[in-house]
CHARMM-style PDB file with segment names, atoms N, HN, CA, C and O in Angstrom:
ATOM      1  N   ALA     1       5.100  16.236   3.061  1.00  0.00      PROA
ATOM      2  CA  ALA     1       5.586  14.880   2.791  1.00  0.00      PROA
ATOM      3  C   ALA     1       7.090  14.909   2.633  1.00  0.00      PROA
ATOM      4  O   ALA     1       7.673  15.891   2.172  1.00  0.00      PROA
ATOM      5  N   CYS     2       7.694  13.823   3.022  1.00  0.00      PROA
ATOM      6  HN  CYS     2       7.221  13.026   3.396  1.00  0.00      PROA
ATOM      7  CA  CYS     2       9.188  13.780   2.943  1.00  0.00      PROA
ATOM      8  C   CYS     2       9.503  12.456   2.262  1.00  0.00      PROA
ATOM      9  O   CYS     2       8.885  11.422   2.516  1.00  0.00      PROA
ATOM     10  N   TYR     3      10.495  12.541   1.385  1.00  0.00      PROA
ATOM     11  HN  TYR     3      10.997  13.381   1.178  1.00  0.00      PROA
ATOM     12  CA  TYR     3      11.012  11.353   0.704  1.00  0.00      PROA
ATOM     13  C   TYR     3      12.506  11.397   0.616  1.00  0.00      PROA
ATOM     14  O   TYR     3      13.065  12.491   0.698  1.00  0.00      PROA
ATOM     15  N   THR     4      13.190  10.312   0.457  1.00  0.00      PROA
ATOM     16  HN  THR     4      12.735   9.424   0.390  1.00  0.00      PROA
ATOM     17  CA  THR     4      14.620  10.304   0.268  1.00  0.00      PROA
ATOM     18  C   THR     4      15.047   9.873  -1.100  1.00  0.00      PROA
ATOM     19  O   THR     4      14.583   8.874  -1.648  1.00  0.00      PROA
ATOM     20  N   ASP     5      15.950  10.661  -1.636  1.00  0.00      PROA
ATOM     21  HN  ASP     5      16.327  11.473  -1.191  1.00  0.00      PROA
ATOM     22  CA  ASP     5      16.436  10.325  -2.982  1.00  0.00      PROA
ATOM     23  C   ASP     5      17.787   9.605  -2.930  1.00  0.00      PROA
ATOM     24  O   ASP     5      18.811  10.195  -2.587  1.00  0.00      PROA
ATOM     25  N   SER     6      17.760   8.317  -3.279  1.00  0.00      PROA
ATOM     26  HN  SER     6      16.928   7.838  -3.557  1.00  0.00      PROA
ATOM     27  CA  SER     6      18.933   7.470  -3.110  1.00  0.00      PROA
ATOM     28  C   SER     6      19.744   7.359  -4.481  1.00  0.00      PROA
ATOM     29  O   SER     6      20.574   6.464  -4.641  1.00  0.00      PROA
ATOM     30  N   ARG     7      19.484   8.245  -5.394  1.00  0.00      PROA
ATOM     31  HN  ARG     7      18.810   8.972  -5.264  1.00  0.00      PROA
ATOM     32  CA  ARG     7      20.152   8.174  -6.684  1.00  0.00      PROA
ATOM     33  C   ARG     7      21.641   8.703  -6.563  1.00  0.00      PROA
ATOM     34  O   ARG     7      22.486   8.492  -7.433  1.00  0.00      PROA
ATOM     35  N   TYR     8      21.864   9.374  -5.459  1.00  0.00      PROA
ATOM     36  HN  TYR     8      21.178   9.546  -4.753  1.00  0.00      PROA
ATOM     37  CA  TYR     8      23.228   9.956  -5.251  1.00  0.00      PROA
ATOM     38  C   TYR     8      23.984   9.066  -4.208  1.00  0.00      PROA
ATOM     39  O   TYR     8      23.389   8.213  -3.550  1.00  0.00      PROA
ATOM     40  N   SER     9      25.260   9.295  -4.097  1.00  0.00      PROA
ATOM     41  HN  SER     9      25.744   9.988  -4.632  1.00  0.00      PROA
ATOM     42  CA  SER     9      25.988   8.477  -3.180  1.00  0.00      PROA
ATOM     43  C   SER     9      25.640   8.859  -1.761  1.00  0.00      PROA
ATOM     44  O   SER     9      25.755   8.018  -0.869  1.00  0.00      PROA
ATOM     45  N   HSD    10      25.227  10.062  -1.512  1.00  0.00      PROA
ATOM     46  HN  HSD    10      25.133  10.745  -2.237  1.00  0.00      PROA
ATOM     47  CA  HSD    10      24.732  10.445  -0.158  1.00  0.00      PROA
ATOM     48  C   HSD    10      23.179  10.570  -0.233  1.00  0.00      PROA
ATOM     49  O   HSD    10      22.635  10.806  -1.312  1.00  0.00      PROA
ATOM     50  N   LYS    11      22.533  10.425   0.815  1.00  0.00      PROA
ATOM     51  HN  LYS    11      22.974  10.233   1.691  1.00  0.00      PROA
ATOM     52  CA  LYS    11      21.045  10.539   0.808  1.00  0.00      PROA
ATOM     53  C   LYS    11      20.629  11.986   1.096  1.00  0.00      PROA
ATOM     54  O   LYS    11      21.002  12.612   2.088  1.00  0.00      PROA
ATOM     55  N   ASP    12      19.852  12.441   0.174  1.00  0.00      PROA
ATOM     56  HN  ASP    12      19.548  11.932  -0.632  1.00  0.00      PROA
ATOM     57  CA  ASP    12      19.289  13.768   0.332  1.00  0.00      PROA
ATOM     58  C   ASP    12      17.830  13.633   0.689  1.00  0.00      PROA
ATOM     59  O   ASP    12      17.123  12.789   0.138  1.00  0.00      PROA
ATOM     60  N   THR    13      17.374  14.464   1.609  1.00  0.00      PROA
ATOM     61  HN  THR    13      17.948  15.150   2.056  1.00  0.00      PROA
ATOM     62  CA  THR    13      15.947  14.419   1.961  1.00  0.00      PROA
ATOM     63  C   THR    13      15.353  15.715   1.502  1.00  0.00      PROA
ATOM     64  O   THR    13      15.889  16.802   1.718  1.00  0.00      PROA
ATOM     65  N   TYR    14      14.185  15.550   0.840  1.00  0.00      PROA
ATOM     66  HN  TYR    14      13.750  14.667   0.665  1.00  0.00      PROA
ATOM     67  CA  TYR    14      13.506  16.629   0.249  1.00  0.00      PROA
ATOM     68  C   TYR    14      12.067  16.746   0.917  1.00  0.00      PROA
ATOM     69  O   TYR    14      11.470  15.742   1.306  1.00  0.00      PROA
ATOM     70  N   TYR    15      11.598  17.900   1.018  1.00  0.00      PROA
ATOM     71  HN  TYR    15      12.083  18.716   0.702  1.00  0.00      PROA
ATOM     72  CA  TYR    15      10.266  18.106   1.617  1.00  0.00      PROA
ATOM     73  C   TYR    15       9.467  18.845   0.590  1.00  0.00      PROA
ATOM     74  O   TYR    15       9.946  19.767  -0.071  1.00  0.00      PROA
ATOM     75  N   GLN    16       8.176  18.395   0.468  1.00  0.00      PROA
ATOM     76  HN  GLN    16       7.787  17.646   1.005  1.00  0.00      PROA
ATOM     77  CA  GLN    16       7.200  18.986  -0.483  1.00  0.00      PROA
ATOM     78  C   GLN    16       6.068  19.462   0.472  1.00  0.00      PROA
ATOM     79  O   GLN    16       5.700  18.830   1.463  1.00  0.00      PROA
ATOM     80  N   ALA    17       5.583  20.598   0.074  1.00  0.00      PROA
ATOM     81  HN  ALA    17       5.881  21.111  -0.731  1.00  0.00      PROA
ATOM     82  CA  ALA    17       4.387  21.197   0.787  1.00  0.00      PROA
ATOM     83  C   ALA    17       3.128  20.411   0.374  1.00  0.00      PROA
ATOM     84  O   ALA    17       2.926  20.096  -0.799  1.00  0.00      PROA
ATOM     85  N   LEU    18       2.355  20.132   1.305  1.00  0.00      PROA
ATOM     86  HN  LEU    18       2.519  20.389   2.257  1.00  0.00      PROA
ATOM     87  CA  LEU    18       1.103  19.392   1.139  1.00  0.00      PROA
ATOM     88  C   LEU    18      -0.016  20.405   0.916  1.00  0.00      PROA
ATOM     89  O   LEU    18      -0.134  21.386   1.651  1.00  0.00      PROA
ATOM     90  N   ASP    19      -0.852  20.152  -0.126  1.00  0.00      PROA
ATOM     91  HN  ASP    19      -0.756  19.355  -0.723  1.00  0.00      PROA
ATOM     92  CA  ASP    19      -1.961  21.037  -0.369  1.00  0.00      PROA
ATOM     93  C   ASP    19      -3.298  20.442   0.182  1.00  0.00      PROA
ATOM     94  O   ASP    19      -3.890  19.546  -0.420  1.00  0.00      PROA
ATOM     95  N   PHE    20      -3.745  20.979   1.350  1.00  0.00      PROA
ATOM     96  HN  PHE    20      -3.265  21.707   1.840  1.00  0.00      PROA
ATOM     97  CA  PHE    20      -4.911  20.464   2.054  1.00  0.00      PROA
ATOM     98  C   PHE    20      -6.133  21.072   1.579  1.00  0.00      PROA
ATOM     99  O   PHE    20      -7.199  20.709   2.076  1.00  0.00      PROA
ATOM    100  N   THR    21      -6.102  22.007   0.622  1.00  0.00      PROA
ATOM    101  HN  THR    21      -5.236  22.301   0.218  1.00  0.00      PROA
ATOM    102  CA  THR    21      -7.335  22.651   0.123  1.00  0.00      PROA
ATOM    103  C   THR    21      -8.195  21.797  -0.720  1.00  0.00      PROA
ATOM    104  O   THR    21      -9.412  21.984  -0.734  1.00  0.00      PROA
ATOM    105  N   GLN    22      -7.606  20.820  -1.462  1.00  0.00      PROA
ATOM    106  HN  GLN    22      -6.618  20.668  -1.451  1.00  0.00      PROA
ATOM    107  CA  GLN    22      -8.437  19.922  -2.209  1.00  0.00      PROA
ATOM    108  C   GLN    22      -8.907  18.767  -1.422  1.00  0.00      PROA
ATOM    109  O   GLN    22      -8.101  18.155  -0.722  1.00  0.00      PROA
ATOM    110  N   SER    23     -10.132  18.425  -1.479  1.00  0.00      PROA
ATOM    111  HN  SER    23     -10.787  18.923  -2.048  1.00  0.00      PROA
ATOM    112  CA  SER    23     -10.608  17.215  -0.711  1.00  0.00      PROA
ATOM    113  C   SER    23     -10.406  16.000  -1.541  1.00  0.00      PROA
ATOM    114  O   SER    23     -10.723  15.970  -2.730  1.00  0.00      PROA
ATOM    115  N   THR    24      -9.888  15.024  -0.922  1.00  0.00      PROA
ATOM    116  HN  THR    24      -9.630  15.049   0.044  1.00  0.00      PROA
ATOM    117  CA  THR    24      -9.614  13.782  -1.711  1.00  0.00      PROA
ATOM    118  C   THR    24     -10.381  12.670  -0.981  1.00  0.00      PROA
ATOM    119  O   THR    24     -10.417  12.631   0.249  1.00  0.00      PROA
ATOM    120  N   ALA    25     -10.975  11.794  -1.740  1.00  0.00      PROA
ATOM    121  HN  ALA    25     -10.945  11.826  -2.739  1.00  0.00      PROA
ATOM    122  CA  ALA    25     -11.775  10.732  -1.172  1.00  0.00      PROA
ATOM    123  C   ALA    25     -11.187   9.425  -1.643  1.00  0.00      PROA
ATOM    124  O   ALA    25     -10.923   9.259  -2.833  1.00  0.00      PROA
ATOM    125  N   MET    26     -10.969   8.465  -0.704  1.00  0.00      PROA
ATOM    126  HN  MET    26     -11.184   8.600   0.263  1.00  0.00      PROA
ATOM    127  CA  MET    26     -10.481   7.136  -1.147  1.00  0.00      PROA
ATOM    128  C   MET    26     -11.700   6.387  -1.752  1.00  0.00      PROA
ATOM    129  O   MET    26     -12.831   6.484  -1.277  1.00  0.00      PROA
ATOM    130  N   ASN    27     -11.400   5.675  -2.777  1.00  0.00      PROA
ATOM    131  HN  ASN    27     -10.481   5.597  -3.163  1.00  0.00      PROA
ATOM    132  CA  ASN    27     -12.423   4.903  -3.382  1.00  0.00      PROA
ATOM    133  C   ASN    27     -12.061   3.437  -3.441  1.00  0.00      PROA
ATOM    134  O   ASN    27     -12.677   2.682  -4.193  1.00  0.00      PROA
ATOM    135  N   GLY    28     -11.090   3.017  -2.677  1.00  0.00      PROA
ATOM    136  HN  GLY    28     -10.589   3.630  -2.066  1.00  0.00      PROA
ATOM    137  CA  GLY    28     -10.784   1.653  -2.569  1.00  0.00      PROA
ATOM    138  C   GLY    28      -9.329   1.433  -2.017  1.00  0.00      PROA
ATOM    139  O   GLY    28      -8.543   2.368  -1.862  1.00  0.00      PROA
ATOM    140  N   LEU    29      -9.051   0.201  -1.749  1.00  0.00      PROA
ATOM    141  HN  LEU    29      -9.689  -0.558  -1.874  1.00  0.00      PROA
ATOM    142  CA  LEU    29      -7.744  -0.161  -1.160  1.00  0.00      PROA
ATOM    143  C   LEU    29      -7.110  -1.265  -1.960  1.00  0.00      PROA
ATOM    144  O   LEU    29      -7.810  -2.138  -2.473  1.00  0.00      PROA
ATOM    145  N   THR    30      -5.789  -1.247  -2.081  1.00  0.00      PROA
ATOM    146  HN  THR    30      -5.220  -0.537  -1.664  1.00  0.00      PROA
ATOM    147  CA  THR    30      -5.043  -2.285  -2.782  1.00  0.00      PROA
ATOM    148  C   THR    30      -3.963  -2.772  -1.916  1.00  0.00      PROA
ATOM    149  O   THR    30      -3.185  -1.957  -1.422  1.00  0.00      PROA
ATOM    150  N   PHE    31      -3.844  -4.062  -1.683  1.00  0.00      PROA
ATOM    151  HN  PHE    31      -4.477  -4.724  -2.085  1.00  0.00      PROA
ATOM    152  CA  PHE    31      -2.754  -4.672  -0.918  1.00  0.00      PROA
ATOM    153  C   PHE    31      -2.049  -5.632  -1.851  1.00  0.00      PROA
ATOM    154  O   PHE    31      -2.675  -6.332  -2.645  1.00  0.00      PROA
ATOM    155  N   GLN    32      -0.738  -5.648  -1.737  1.00  0.00      PROA
ATOM    156  HN  GLN    32      -0.229  -5.079  -1.092  1.00  0.00      PROA
ATOM    157  CA  GLN    32       0.081  -6.574  -2.542  1.00  0.00      PROA
ATOM    158  C   GLN    32       0.577  -7.668  -1.589  1.00  0.00      PROA
ATOM    159  O   GLN    32       1.284  -7.390  -0.621  1.00  0.00      PROA
ATOM    160  N   LEU    33       0.211  -8.859  -1.869  1.00  0.00      PROA
ATOM    161  HN  LEU    33      -0.364  -9.085  -2.656  1.00  0.00      PROA
ATOM    162  CA  LEU    33       0.669 -10.031  -1.040  1.00  0.00      PROA
ATOM    163  C   LEU    33       1.717 -10.841  -1.764  1.00  0.00      PROA
ATOM    164  O   LEU    33       1.594 -11.090  -2.963  1.00  0.00      PROA
ATOM    165  N   GLN    34       2.745 -11.253  -1.051  1.00  0.00      PROA
ATOM    166  HN  GLN    34       2.845 -11.051  -0.077  1.00  0.00      PROA
ATOM    167  CA  GLN    34       3.796 -12.042  -1.660  1.00  0.00      PROA
ATOM    168  C   GLN    34       4.256 -13.152  -0.719  1.00  0.00      PROA
ATOM    169  O   GLN    34       4.462 -12.947   0.477  1.00  0.00      PROA
ATOM    170  N   SER    35       4.409 -14.346  -1.318  1.00  0.00      PROA
ATOM    171  HN  SER    35       4.242 -14.512  -2.289  1.00  0.00      PROA
ATOM    172  CA  SER    35       4.958 -15.474  -0.554  1.00  0.00      PROA
ATOM    173  C   SER    35       5.903 -16.080  -1.462  1.00  0.00      PROA
ATOM    174  O   SER    35       5.474 -16.687  -2.443  1.00  0.00      PROA
ATOM    175  N   GLY    36       7.205 -15.977  -1.234  1.00  0.00      PROA
ATOM    176  HN  GLY    36       7.553 -15.483  -0.437  1.00  0.00      PROA
ATOM    177  CA  GLY    36       8.235 -16.483  -2.151  1.00  0.00      PROA
ATOM    178  C   GLY    36       8.178 -15.809  -3.392  1.00  0.00      PROA
ATOM    179  O   GLY    36       8.271 -14.582  -3.427  1.00  0.00      PROA
ATOM    180  N   ILE    37       8.019 -16.564  -4.527  1.00  0.00      PROA
ATOM    181  HN  ILE    37       7.943 -17.561  -4.499  1.00  0.00      PROA
ATOM    182  CA  ILE    37       7.890 -15.968  -5.838  1.00  0.00      PROA
ATOM    183  C   ILE    37       6.494 -15.635  -6.273  1.00  0.00      PROA
ATOM    184  O   ILE    37       6.291 -15.071  -7.348  1.00  0.00      PROA
ATOM    185  N   HSD    38       5.491 -15.988  -5.424  1.00  0.00      PROA
ATOM    186  HN  HSD    38       5.656 -16.446  -4.550  1.00  0.00      PROA
ATOM    187  CA  HSD    38       4.094 -15.834  -5.694  1.00  0.00      PROA
ATOM    188  C   HSD    38       3.612 -14.415  -5.288  1.00  0.00      PROA
ATOM    189  O   HSD    38       3.792 -13.998  -4.144  1.00  0.00      PROA
ATOM    190  N   LYS    39       3.038 -13.733  -6.183  1.00  0.00      PROA
ATOM    191  HN  LYS    39       2.892 -14.072  -7.113  1.00  0.00      PROA
ATOM    192  CA  LYS    39       2.502 -12.334  -5.863  1.00  0.00      PROA
ATOM    193  C   LYS    39       1.056 -12.201  -6.238  1.00  0.00      PROA
ATOM    194  O   LYS    39       0.605 -12.828  -7.197  1.00  0.00      PROA
ATOM    195  N   ARG    40       0.329 -11.416  -5.519  1.00  0.00      PROA
ATOM    196  HN  ARG    40       0.696 -10.907  -4.740  1.00  0.00      PROA
ATOM    197  CA  ARG    40      -1.016 -11.150  -5.926  1.00  0.00      PROA
ATOM    198  C   ARG    40      -1.475  -9.757  -5.390  1.00  0.00      PROA
ATOM    199  O   ARG    40      -1.169  -9.386  -4.257  1.00  0.00      PROA
ATOM    200  N   ALA    41      -2.180  -9.043  -6.201  1.00  0.00      PROA
ATOM    201  HN  ALA    41      -2.428  -9.344  -7.121  1.00  0.00      PROA
ATOM    202  CA  ALA    41      -2.715  -7.748  -5.723  1.00  0.00      PROA
ATOM    203  C   ALA    41      -4.183  -8.000  -5.264  1.00  0.00      PROA
ATOM    204  O   ALA    41      -4.975  -8.608  -5.983  1.00  0.00      PROA
ATOM    205  N   LEU    42      -4.494  -7.538  -4.110  1.00  0.00      PROA
ATOM    206  HN  LEU    42      -3.850  -7.045  -3.525  1.00  0.00      PROA
ATOM    207  CA  LEU    42      -5.807  -7.691  -3.587  1.00  0.00      PROA
ATOM    208  C   LEU    42      -6.451  -6.289  -3.545  1.00  0.00      PROA
ATOM    209  O   LEU    42      -5.995  -5.410  -2.813  1.00  0.00      PROA
ATOM    210  N   THR    43      -7.495  -6.101  -4.327  1.00  0.00      PROA
ATOM    211  HN  THR    43      -7.865  -6.814  -4.922  1.00  0.00      PROA
ATOM    212  CA  THR    43      -8.228  -4.780  -4.419  1.00  0.00      PROA
ATOM    213  C   THR    43      -9.509  -4.895  -3.817  1.00  0.00      PROA
ATOM    214  O   THR    43     -10.237  -5.835  -4.134  1.00  0.00      PROA
ATOM    215  N   ILE    44      -9.896  -3.979  -2.917  1.00  0.00      PROA
ATOM    216  HN  ILE    44      -9.304  -3.216  -2.659  1.00  0.00      PROA
ATOM    217  CA  ILE    44     -11.110  -3.851  -2.220  1.00  0.00      PROA
ATOM    218  C   ILE    44     -11.794  -2.561  -2.575  1.00  0.00      PROA
ATOM    219  O   ILE    44     -11.205  -1.491  -2.421  1.00  0.00      PROA
ATOM    220  N   ASP    45     -13.052  -2.628  -3.058  1.00  0.00      PROA
ATOM    221  HN  ASP    45     -13.530  -3.498  -3.183  1.00  0.00      PROA
ATOM    222  CA  ASP    45     -13.740  -1.412  -3.505  1.00  0.00      PROA
ATOM    223  C   ASP    45     -14.215  -0.580  -2.365  1.00  0.00      PROA
ATOM    224  O   ASP    45     -14.782   0.480  -2.631  1.00  0.00      PROA
ATOM    225  N   SER    46     -14.050  -0.934  -1.143  1.00  0.00      PROA
ATOM    226  HN  SER    46     -13.589  -1.795  -0.927  1.00  0.00      PROA
ATOM    227  CA  SER    46     -14.515  -0.167  -0.074  1.00  0.00      PROA
ATOM    228  C   SER    46     -13.281   0.598   0.494  1.00  0.00      PROA
ATOM    229  O   SER    46     -12.154   0.140   0.308  1.00  0.00      PROA
ATOM    230  N   PRO    47     -13.480   1.775   1.193  1.00  0.00      PROA
ATOM    231  CA  PRO    47     -12.445   2.533   1.742  1.00  0.00      PROA
ATOM    232  C   PRO    47     -11.910   1.900   3.002  1.00  0.00      PROA
ATOM    233  O   PRO    47     -10.955   2.443   3.557  1.00  0.00      PROA
ATOM    234  N   GLU    48     -12.454   0.766   3.521  1.00  0.00      PROA
ATOM    235  HN  GLU    48     -13.230   0.324   3.071  1.00  0.00      PROA
ATOM    236  CA  GLU    48     -11.952   0.153   4.730  1.00  0.00      PROA
ATOM    237  C   GLU    48     -12.266  -1.313   4.622  1.00  0.00      PROA
ATOM    238  O   GLU    48     -13.195  -1.760   3.950  1.00  0.00      PROA
ATOM    239  N   ILE    49     -11.389  -2.059   5.361  1.00  0.00      PROA
ATOM    240  HN  ILE    49     -10.634  -1.696   5.907  1.00  0.00      PROA
ATOM    241  CA  ILE    49     -11.509  -3.560   5.503  1.00  0.00      PROA
ATOM    242  C   ILE    49     -11.216  -3.892   7.000  1.00  0.00      PROA
ATOM    243  O   ILE    49     -10.347  -3.293   7.633  1.00  0.00      PROA
ATOM    244  N   SER    50     -11.956  -4.834   7.503  1.00  0.00      PROA
ATOM    245  HN  SER    50     -12.662  -5.321   6.989  1.00  0.00      PROA
ATOM    246  CA  SER    50     -11.671  -5.267   8.812  1.00  0.00      PROA
ATOM    247  C   SER    50     -10.461  -6.121   8.854  1.00  0.00      PROA
ATOM    248  O   SER    50     -10.137  -6.785   7.870  1.00  0.00      PROA
ATOM    249  N   LEU    51      -9.753  -6.131  10.001  1.00  0.00      PROA
ATOM    250  HN  LEU    51     -10.016  -5.591  10.801  1.00  0.00      PROA
ATOM    251  CA  LEU    51      -8.591  -6.941  10.159  1.00  0.00      PROA
ATOM    252  C   LEU    51      -8.855  -8.374   9.937  1.00  0.00      PROA
ATOM    253  O   LEU    51      -8.022  -9.079   9.370  1.00  0.00      PROA
ATOM    254  N   ARG    52     -10.039  -8.857  10.384  1.00  0.00      PROA
ATOM    255  HN  ARG    52     -10.716  -8.284  10.845  1.00  0.00      PROA
ATOM    256  CA  ARG    52     -10.482 -10.292  10.247  1.00  0.00      PROA
ATOM    257  C   ARG    52     -10.596 -10.633   8.757  1.00  0.00      PROA
ATOM    258  O   ARG    52     -10.138 -11.693   8.330  1.00  0.00      PROA
ATOM    259  N   ASP    53     -11.203  -9.746   7.969  1.00  0.00      PROA
ATOM    260  HN  ASP    53     -11.575  -8.885   8.316  1.00  0.00      PROA
ATOM    261  CA  ASP    53     -11.285  -9.989   6.486  1.00  0.00      PROA
ATOM    262  C   ASP    53     -10.045 -10.013   5.770  1.00  0.00      PROA
ATOM    263  O   ASP    53      -9.829 -10.823   4.869  1.00  0.00      PROA
ATOM    264  N   LEU    54      -9.134  -9.048   6.192  1.00  0.00      PROA
ATOM    265  HN  LEU    54      -9.310  -8.390   6.924  1.00  0.00      PROA
ATOM    266  CA  LEU    54      -7.792  -8.944   5.607  1.00  0.00      PROA
ATOM    267  C   LEU    54      -6.941 -10.254   5.937  1.00  0.00      PROA
ATOM    268  O   LEU    54      -6.238 -10.797   5.085  1.00  0.00      PROA
ATOM    269  N   ARG    55      -7.059 -10.686   7.168  1.00  0.00      PROA
ATOM    270  HN  ARG    55      -7.630 -10.245   7.861  1.00  0.00      PROA
ATOM    271  CA  ARG    55      -6.381 -11.897   7.624  1.00  0.00      PROA
ATOM    272  C   ARG    55      -6.865 -13.070   6.865  1.00  0.00      PROA
ATOM    273  O   ARG    55      -6.066 -13.918   6.468  1.00  0.00      PROA
ATOM    274  N   ALA    56      -8.216 -13.165   6.629  1.00  0.00      PROA
ATOM    275  HN  ALA    56      -8.866 -12.476   6.952  1.00  0.00      PROA
ATOM    276  CA  ALA    56      -8.786 -14.254   5.873  1.00  0.00      PROA
ATOM    277  C   ALA    56      -8.260 -14.262   4.420  1.00  0.00      PROA
ATOM    278  O   ALA    56      -7.888 -15.320   3.912  1.00  0.00      PROA
ATOM    279  N   GLU    57      -8.227 -13.122   3.764  1.00  0.00      PROA
ATOM    280  HN  GLU    57      -8.529 -12.263   4.177  1.00  0.00      PROA
ATOM    281  CA  GLU    57      -7.660 -13.043   2.423  1.00  0.00      PROA
ATOM    282  C   GLU    57      -6.224 -13.447   2.364  1.00  0.00      PROA
ATOM    283  O   GLU    57      -5.796 -14.111   1.420  1.00  0.00      PROA
ATOM    284  N   ALA    58      -5.453 -13.046   3.386  1.00  0.00      PROA
ATOM    285  HN  ALA    58      -5.801 -12.507   4.153  1.00  0.00      PROA
ATOM    286  CA  ALA    58      -4.051 -13.434   3.433  1.00  0.00      PROA
ATOM    287  C   ALA    58      -3.830 -14.923   3.602  1.00  0.00      PROA
ATOM    288  O   ALA    58      -2.944 -15.517   2.989  1.00  0.00      PROA
ATOM    289  N   TYR    59      -4.673 -15.520   4.464  1.00  0.00      PROA
ATOM    290  HN  TYR    59      -5.393 -15.037   4.963  1.00  0.00      PROA
ATOM    291  CA  TYR    59      -4.759 -16.932   4.790  1.00  0.00      PROA
ATOM    292  C   TYR    59      -5.047 -17.733   3.507  1.00  0.00      PROA
ATOM    293  O   TYR    59      -4.407 -18.737   3.194  1.00  0.00      PROA
ATOM    294  N   LYS    60      -6.068 -17.208   2.781  1.00  0.00      PROA
ATOM    295  HN  LYS    60      -6.588 -16.392   3.036  1.00  0.00      PROA
ATOM    296  CA  LYS    60      -6.414 -17.894   1.506  1.00  0.00      PROA
ATOM    297  C   LYS    60      -5.347 -17.853   0.565  1.00  0.00      PROA
ATOM    298  O   LYS    60      -5.098 -18.852  -0.110  1.00  0.00      PROA
ATOM    299  N   PHE    61      -4.613 -16.678   0.435  1.00  0.00      PROA
ATOM    300  HN  PHE    61      -4.815 -15.867   0.983  1.00  0.00      PROA
ATOM    301  CA  PHE    61      -3.500 -16.545  -0.527  1.00  0.00      PROA
ATOM    302  C   PHE    61      -2.364 -17.550  -0.131  1.00  0.00      PROA
ATOM    303  O   PHE    61      -1.779 -18.178  -1.012  1.00  0.00      PROA
ATOM    304  N   ILE    62      -2.077 -17.690   1.096  1.00  0.00      PROA
ATOM    305  HN  ILE    62      -2.552 -17.179   1.812  1.00  0.00      PROA
ATOM    306  CA  ILE    62      -0.982 -18.616   1.552  1.00  0.00      PROA
ATOM    307  C   ILE    62      -1.428 -20.059   1.184  1.00  0.00      PROA
ATOM    308  O   ILE    62      -0.601 -20.846   0.725  1.00  0.00      PROA
ATOM    309  N   GLN    63      -2.689 -20.406   1.373  1.00  0.00      PROA
ATOM    310  HN  GLN    63      -3.361 -19.766   1.746  1.00  0.00      PROA
ATOM    311  CA  GLN    63      -3.154 -21.740   1.099  1.00  0.00      PROA
ATOM    312  C   GLN    63      -3.117 -22.051  -0.405  1.00  0.00      PROA
ATOM    313  O   GLN    63      -2.889 -23.188  -0.818  1.00  0.00      PROA
ATOM    314  N   ASP    64      -3.354 -20.982  -1.223  1.00  0.00      PROA
ATOM    315  HN  ASP    64      -3.539 -20.059  -0.887  1.00  0.00      PROA
ATOM    316  CA  ASP    64      -3.329 -21.220  -2.652  1.00  0.00      PROA
ATOM    317  C   ASP    64      -1.903 -21.331  -3.244  1.00  0.00      PROA
ATOM    318  O   ASP    64      -1.731 -21.846  -4.349  1.00  0.00      PROA
ATOM    319  N   THR    65      -0.957 -20.880  -2.558  1.00  0.00      PROA
ATOM    320  HN  THR    65      -1.096 -20.461  -1.661  1.00  0.00      PROA
ATOM    321  CA  THR    65       0.454 -20.928  -3.141  1.00  0.00      PROA
ATOM    322  C   THR    65       1.159 -22.176  -2.699  1.00  0.00      PROA
ATOM    323  OT1 THR    65       2.313 -22.397  -3.066  1.00  0.00      PROA
TER     324      THR     65
END
């Protein structure tokens, strides 16, 4: 994994070794939706969501704001 540290005046890039020996399982998804000053976190208990369902949730959020 790679990330950039912007605490310094110049940007330093650091690399961390990834440990693939441990198995990790996703147990849900969280999306953060924002429209202007309105924010909402959308949490789904499934490890996947269809694009149609995600679009419907985003549309509902926009209609509520």
